[in-house]
Short mmCIF file of C-alpha atoms in Angstrom, two decimals:
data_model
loop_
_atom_site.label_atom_id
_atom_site.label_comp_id
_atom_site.label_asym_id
_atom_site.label_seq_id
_atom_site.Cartn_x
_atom_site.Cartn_y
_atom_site.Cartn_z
CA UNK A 1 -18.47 -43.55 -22.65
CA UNK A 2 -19.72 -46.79 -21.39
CA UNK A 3 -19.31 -47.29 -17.23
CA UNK A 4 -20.51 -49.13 -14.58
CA UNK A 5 -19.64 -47.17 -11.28
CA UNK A 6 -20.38 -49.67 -7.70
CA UNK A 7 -19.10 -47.02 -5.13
CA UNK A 8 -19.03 -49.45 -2.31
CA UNK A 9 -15.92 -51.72 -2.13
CA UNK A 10 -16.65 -53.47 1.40
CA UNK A 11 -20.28 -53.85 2.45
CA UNK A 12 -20.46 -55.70 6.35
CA UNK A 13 -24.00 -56.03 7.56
CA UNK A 14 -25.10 -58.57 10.38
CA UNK A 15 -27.32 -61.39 9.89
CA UNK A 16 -30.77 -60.76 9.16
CA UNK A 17 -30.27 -56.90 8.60
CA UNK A 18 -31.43 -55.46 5.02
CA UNK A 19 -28.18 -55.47 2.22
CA UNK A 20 -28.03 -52.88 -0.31
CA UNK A 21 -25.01 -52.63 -3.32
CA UNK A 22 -25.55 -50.00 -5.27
CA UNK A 23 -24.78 -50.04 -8.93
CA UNK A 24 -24.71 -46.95 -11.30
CA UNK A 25 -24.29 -46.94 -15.13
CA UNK A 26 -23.44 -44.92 -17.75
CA UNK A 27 -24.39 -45.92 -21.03
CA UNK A 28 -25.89 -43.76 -24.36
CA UNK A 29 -29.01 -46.39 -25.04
CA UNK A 30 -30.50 -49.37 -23.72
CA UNK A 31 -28.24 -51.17 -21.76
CA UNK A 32 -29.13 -55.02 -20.57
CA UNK A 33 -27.54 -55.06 -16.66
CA UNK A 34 -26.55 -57.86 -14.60
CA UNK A 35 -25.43 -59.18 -11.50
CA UNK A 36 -22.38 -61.60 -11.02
CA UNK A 37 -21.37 -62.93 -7.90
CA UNK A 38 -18.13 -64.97 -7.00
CA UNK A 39 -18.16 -67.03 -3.72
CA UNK A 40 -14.85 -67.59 -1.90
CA UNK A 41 -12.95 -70.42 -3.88
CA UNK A 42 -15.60 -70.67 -6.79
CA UNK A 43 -15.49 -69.20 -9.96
CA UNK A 44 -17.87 -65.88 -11.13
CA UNK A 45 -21.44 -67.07 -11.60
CA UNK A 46 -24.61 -65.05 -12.97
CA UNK A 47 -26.79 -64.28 -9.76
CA UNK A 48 -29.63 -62.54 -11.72
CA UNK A 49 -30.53 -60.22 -14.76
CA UNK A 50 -32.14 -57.05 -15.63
CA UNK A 51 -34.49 -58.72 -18.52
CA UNK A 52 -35.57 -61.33 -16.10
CA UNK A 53 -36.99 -59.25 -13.56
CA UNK A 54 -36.45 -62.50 -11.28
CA UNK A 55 -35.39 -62.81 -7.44
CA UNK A 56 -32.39 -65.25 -7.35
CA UNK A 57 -31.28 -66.65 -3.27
CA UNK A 58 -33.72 -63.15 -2.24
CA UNK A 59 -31.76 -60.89 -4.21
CA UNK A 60 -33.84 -58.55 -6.35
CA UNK A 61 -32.49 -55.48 -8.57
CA UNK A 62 -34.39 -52.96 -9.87
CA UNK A 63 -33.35 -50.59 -13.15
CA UNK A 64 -33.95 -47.00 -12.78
CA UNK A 65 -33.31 -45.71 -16.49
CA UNK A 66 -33.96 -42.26 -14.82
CA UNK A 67 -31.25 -42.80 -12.58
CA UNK A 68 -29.18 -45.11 -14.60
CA UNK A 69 -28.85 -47.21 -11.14
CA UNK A 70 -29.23 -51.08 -11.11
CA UNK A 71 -28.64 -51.60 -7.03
CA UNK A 72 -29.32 -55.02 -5.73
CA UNK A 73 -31.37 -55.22 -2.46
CA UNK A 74 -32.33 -58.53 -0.12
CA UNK A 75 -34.72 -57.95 2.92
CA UNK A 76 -32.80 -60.13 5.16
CA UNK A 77 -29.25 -61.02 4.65
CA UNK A 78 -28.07 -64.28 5.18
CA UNK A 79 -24.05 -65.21 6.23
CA UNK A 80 -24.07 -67.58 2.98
CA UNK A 81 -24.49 -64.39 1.03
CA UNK A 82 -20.94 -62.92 1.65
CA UNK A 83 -19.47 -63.04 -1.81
CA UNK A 84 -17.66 -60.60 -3.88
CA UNK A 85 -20.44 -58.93 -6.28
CA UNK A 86 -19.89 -57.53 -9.68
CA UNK A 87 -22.25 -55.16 -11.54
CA UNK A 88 -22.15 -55.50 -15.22
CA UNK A 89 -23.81 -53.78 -18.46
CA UNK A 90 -23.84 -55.57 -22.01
CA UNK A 91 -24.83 -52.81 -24.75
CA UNK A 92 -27.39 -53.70 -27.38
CA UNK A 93 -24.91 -53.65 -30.12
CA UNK A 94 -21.75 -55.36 -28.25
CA UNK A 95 -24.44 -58.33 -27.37
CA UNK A 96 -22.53 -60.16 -24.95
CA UNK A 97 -19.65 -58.31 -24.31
CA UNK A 98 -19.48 -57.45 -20.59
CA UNK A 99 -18.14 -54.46 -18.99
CA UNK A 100 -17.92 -55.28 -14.96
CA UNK A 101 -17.69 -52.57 -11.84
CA UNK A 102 -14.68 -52.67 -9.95
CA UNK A 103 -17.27 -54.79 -7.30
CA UNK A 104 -18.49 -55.14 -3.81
CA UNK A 105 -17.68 -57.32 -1.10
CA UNK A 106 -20.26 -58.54 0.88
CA UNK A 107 -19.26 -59.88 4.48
CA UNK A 108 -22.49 -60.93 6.44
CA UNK A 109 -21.58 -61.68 10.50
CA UNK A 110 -23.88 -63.54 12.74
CA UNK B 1 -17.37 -81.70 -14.94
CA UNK B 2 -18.48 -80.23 -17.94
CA UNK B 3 -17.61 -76.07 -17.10
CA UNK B 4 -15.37 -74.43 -18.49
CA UNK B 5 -11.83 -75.34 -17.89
CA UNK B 6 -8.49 -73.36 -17.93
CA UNK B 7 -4.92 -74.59 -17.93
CA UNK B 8 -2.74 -74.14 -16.19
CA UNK B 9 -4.45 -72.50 -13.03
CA UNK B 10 -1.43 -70.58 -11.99
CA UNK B 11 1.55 -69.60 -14.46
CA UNK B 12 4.54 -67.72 -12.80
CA UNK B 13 7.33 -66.54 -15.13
CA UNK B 14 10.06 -63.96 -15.52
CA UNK B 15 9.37 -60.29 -17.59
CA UNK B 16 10.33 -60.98 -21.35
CA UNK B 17 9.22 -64.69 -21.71
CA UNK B 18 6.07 -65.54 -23.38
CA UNK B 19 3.44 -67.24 -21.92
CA UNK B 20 0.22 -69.35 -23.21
CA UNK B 21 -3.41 -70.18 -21.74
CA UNK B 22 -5.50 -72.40 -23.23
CA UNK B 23 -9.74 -72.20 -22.28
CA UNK B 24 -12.09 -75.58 -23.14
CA UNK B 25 -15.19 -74.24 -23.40
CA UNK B 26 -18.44 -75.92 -22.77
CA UNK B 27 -19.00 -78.24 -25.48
CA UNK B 28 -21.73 -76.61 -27.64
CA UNK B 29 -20.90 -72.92 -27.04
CA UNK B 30 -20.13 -71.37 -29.94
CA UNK B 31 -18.90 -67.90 -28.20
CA UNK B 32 -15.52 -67.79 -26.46
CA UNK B 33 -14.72 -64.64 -24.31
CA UNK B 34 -11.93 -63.46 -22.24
CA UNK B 35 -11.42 -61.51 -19.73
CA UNK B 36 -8.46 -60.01 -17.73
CA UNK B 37 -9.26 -58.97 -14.04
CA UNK B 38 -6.27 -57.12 -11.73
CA UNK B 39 -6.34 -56.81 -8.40
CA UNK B 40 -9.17 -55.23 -6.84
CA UNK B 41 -10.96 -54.56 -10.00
CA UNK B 42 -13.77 -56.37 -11.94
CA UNK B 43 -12.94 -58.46 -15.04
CA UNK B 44 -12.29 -56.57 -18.40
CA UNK B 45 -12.87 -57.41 -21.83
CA UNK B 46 -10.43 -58.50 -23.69
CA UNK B 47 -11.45 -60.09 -27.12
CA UNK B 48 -14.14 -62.92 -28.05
CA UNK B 49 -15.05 -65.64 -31.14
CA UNK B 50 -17.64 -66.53 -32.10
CA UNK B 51 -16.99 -69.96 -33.63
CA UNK B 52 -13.39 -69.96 -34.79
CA UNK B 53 -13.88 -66.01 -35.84
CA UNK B 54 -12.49 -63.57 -33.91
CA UNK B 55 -15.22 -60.29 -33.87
CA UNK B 56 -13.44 -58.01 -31.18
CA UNK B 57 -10.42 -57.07 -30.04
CA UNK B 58 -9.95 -54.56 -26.95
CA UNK B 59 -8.15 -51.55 -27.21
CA UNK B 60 -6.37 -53.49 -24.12
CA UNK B 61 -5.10 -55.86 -26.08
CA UNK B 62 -1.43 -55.01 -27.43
CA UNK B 63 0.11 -56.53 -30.26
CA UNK B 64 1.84 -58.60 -27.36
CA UNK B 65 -1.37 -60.52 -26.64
CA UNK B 66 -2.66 -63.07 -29.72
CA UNK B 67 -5.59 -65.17 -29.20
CA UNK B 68 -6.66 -68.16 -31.16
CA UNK B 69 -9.76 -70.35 -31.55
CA UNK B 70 -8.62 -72.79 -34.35
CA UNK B 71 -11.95 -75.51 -34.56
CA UNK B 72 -13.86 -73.59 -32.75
CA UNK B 73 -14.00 -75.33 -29.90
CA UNK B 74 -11.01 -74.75 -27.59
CA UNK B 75 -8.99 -71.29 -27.74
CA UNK B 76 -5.61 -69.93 -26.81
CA UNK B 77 -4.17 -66.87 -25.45
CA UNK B 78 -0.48 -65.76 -25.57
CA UNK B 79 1.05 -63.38 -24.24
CA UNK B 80 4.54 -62.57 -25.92
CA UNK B 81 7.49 -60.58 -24.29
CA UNK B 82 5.19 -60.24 -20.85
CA UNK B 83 5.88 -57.84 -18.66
CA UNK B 84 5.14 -57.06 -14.77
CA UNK B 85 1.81 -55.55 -15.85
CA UNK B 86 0.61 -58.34 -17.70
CA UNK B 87 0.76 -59.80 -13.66
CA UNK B 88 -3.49 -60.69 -13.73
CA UNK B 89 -6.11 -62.91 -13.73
CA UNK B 90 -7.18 -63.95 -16.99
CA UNK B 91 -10.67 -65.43 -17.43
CA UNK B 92 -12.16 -67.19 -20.23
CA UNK B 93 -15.93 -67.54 -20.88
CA UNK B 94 -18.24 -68.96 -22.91
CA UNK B 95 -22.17 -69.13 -24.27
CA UNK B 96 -24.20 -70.40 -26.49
CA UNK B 97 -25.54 -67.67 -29.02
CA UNK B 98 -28.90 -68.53 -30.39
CA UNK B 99 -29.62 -67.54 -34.03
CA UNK B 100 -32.64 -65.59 -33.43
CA UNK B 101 -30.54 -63.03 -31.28
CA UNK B 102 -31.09 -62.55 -27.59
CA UNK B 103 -28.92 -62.74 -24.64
CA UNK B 104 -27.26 -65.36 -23.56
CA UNK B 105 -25.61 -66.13 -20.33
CA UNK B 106 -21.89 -66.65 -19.93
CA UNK B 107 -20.22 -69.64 -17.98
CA UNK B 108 -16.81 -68.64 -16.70
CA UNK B 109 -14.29 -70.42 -16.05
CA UNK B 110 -11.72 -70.61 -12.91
CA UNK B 111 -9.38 -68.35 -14.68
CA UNK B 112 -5.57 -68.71 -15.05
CA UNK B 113 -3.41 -66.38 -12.65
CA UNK B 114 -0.04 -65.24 -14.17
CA UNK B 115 2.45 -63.68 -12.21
CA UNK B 116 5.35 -61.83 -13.96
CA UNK B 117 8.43 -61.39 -12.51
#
């Protein structure tokens, strides 16, 4: 079955510090991952994918097939950066269709 | 702005009524998705067109819920006989599917929030 596990549901750091949200998968194949991110009073936006192997605002994520993980990592968190953050996995043959994690939000203090 | 829109923003209505959401997609997008997302949980699928065809349907989606994408252009969602756990978010998407395959990112839009009484 087809799952995308974020174990984290409130992540606080403090300006500056190093912000992890981990992301796990389960998924028979080649999934494509992603990472969405909704800022308060805005609608859910792409932040960055998988394919694109691309650092979006800092963020980077890194797939680890051998640990089906997808966590998404910036060096130095910034207070514009709290957000609520969704994993998500499209499968090869459902191209497009999205299936989200329950999310993490992200509260950065000065 | 040329996003995706959703009316109404905010529906509130009592358990047996029916209910309807419309999503205007970005112009050219020729894939229409929604999405239902409760309370502390991530969006989840629902069903999605691609043009005016509908290719999926969620096991989610009871015989209660009927979307529609008529031109292909702007679609429809109702919900018939709704009841207190129909209470969600409901988010529509869309994208622009190339024909030589690839991925294609979705534009969502604000979603519509029903409340059922």
């Amino acid at each position: 079955a087809q799952r995308v596990t974020q174990p984290e549901k409130l992540l606080s750091v403090f300006k500056g510090a190093p912000v992890e949200l981990k992301c796990n998968y389960s998924y028979s194949g080649s999934p494509e991952l992603f990472w969405y991110v909704q800022y308060s009073r805005q609608r859910l936006q792409l932040l960055l994918r998988h394919i694109s192997r691309e650092s979006i605002k800092g963020f980077t994520a890194d797939l680890n097939k051998g640990e089906t993980s997808f966590h998404l990592k910036k060096p130095f968190a910034q207070e514009e950066d709290s957000a609520m953050y969704y994993c998500a996995l499209s499968g090869r043959l459902s191209w497009g269709k999205l299936q989200f994690g329950a999310g993490t939000q992200v509260v950065v203090t000065p | 702005d040329t996003g995706v829109s959703q009316n109404p923003r905010h529906k509130i209505t009592k358990r047996g009524q029916n209910v309807t959401f419309r999503c205007d997609p970005i112009s050219e997008h020729n894939r229409l998705y929604w999405y239902r997302q409760t309370l502390g949980q991530g969006p989840e699928f629902l069903t999605y067109f691609q043009n005016e065809a509908q290719l999926e349907k969620s096991r989610l989606l009871s015989d209660r819920f009927s979307a529609e994408r008529p031109k292909g252009s702007f679609s429809t969602l109702e919900i018939q006989r709704t009841e207190q756990g129909d209470s969600a978010m409901y988010l529509c998407a869309s994208s622009l599917k190339r024909q030589r395959g690839g991925w294609e990112t979705q534009y969502f839009g604000p979603g519509t929030r029903l409340l059922v009484l």
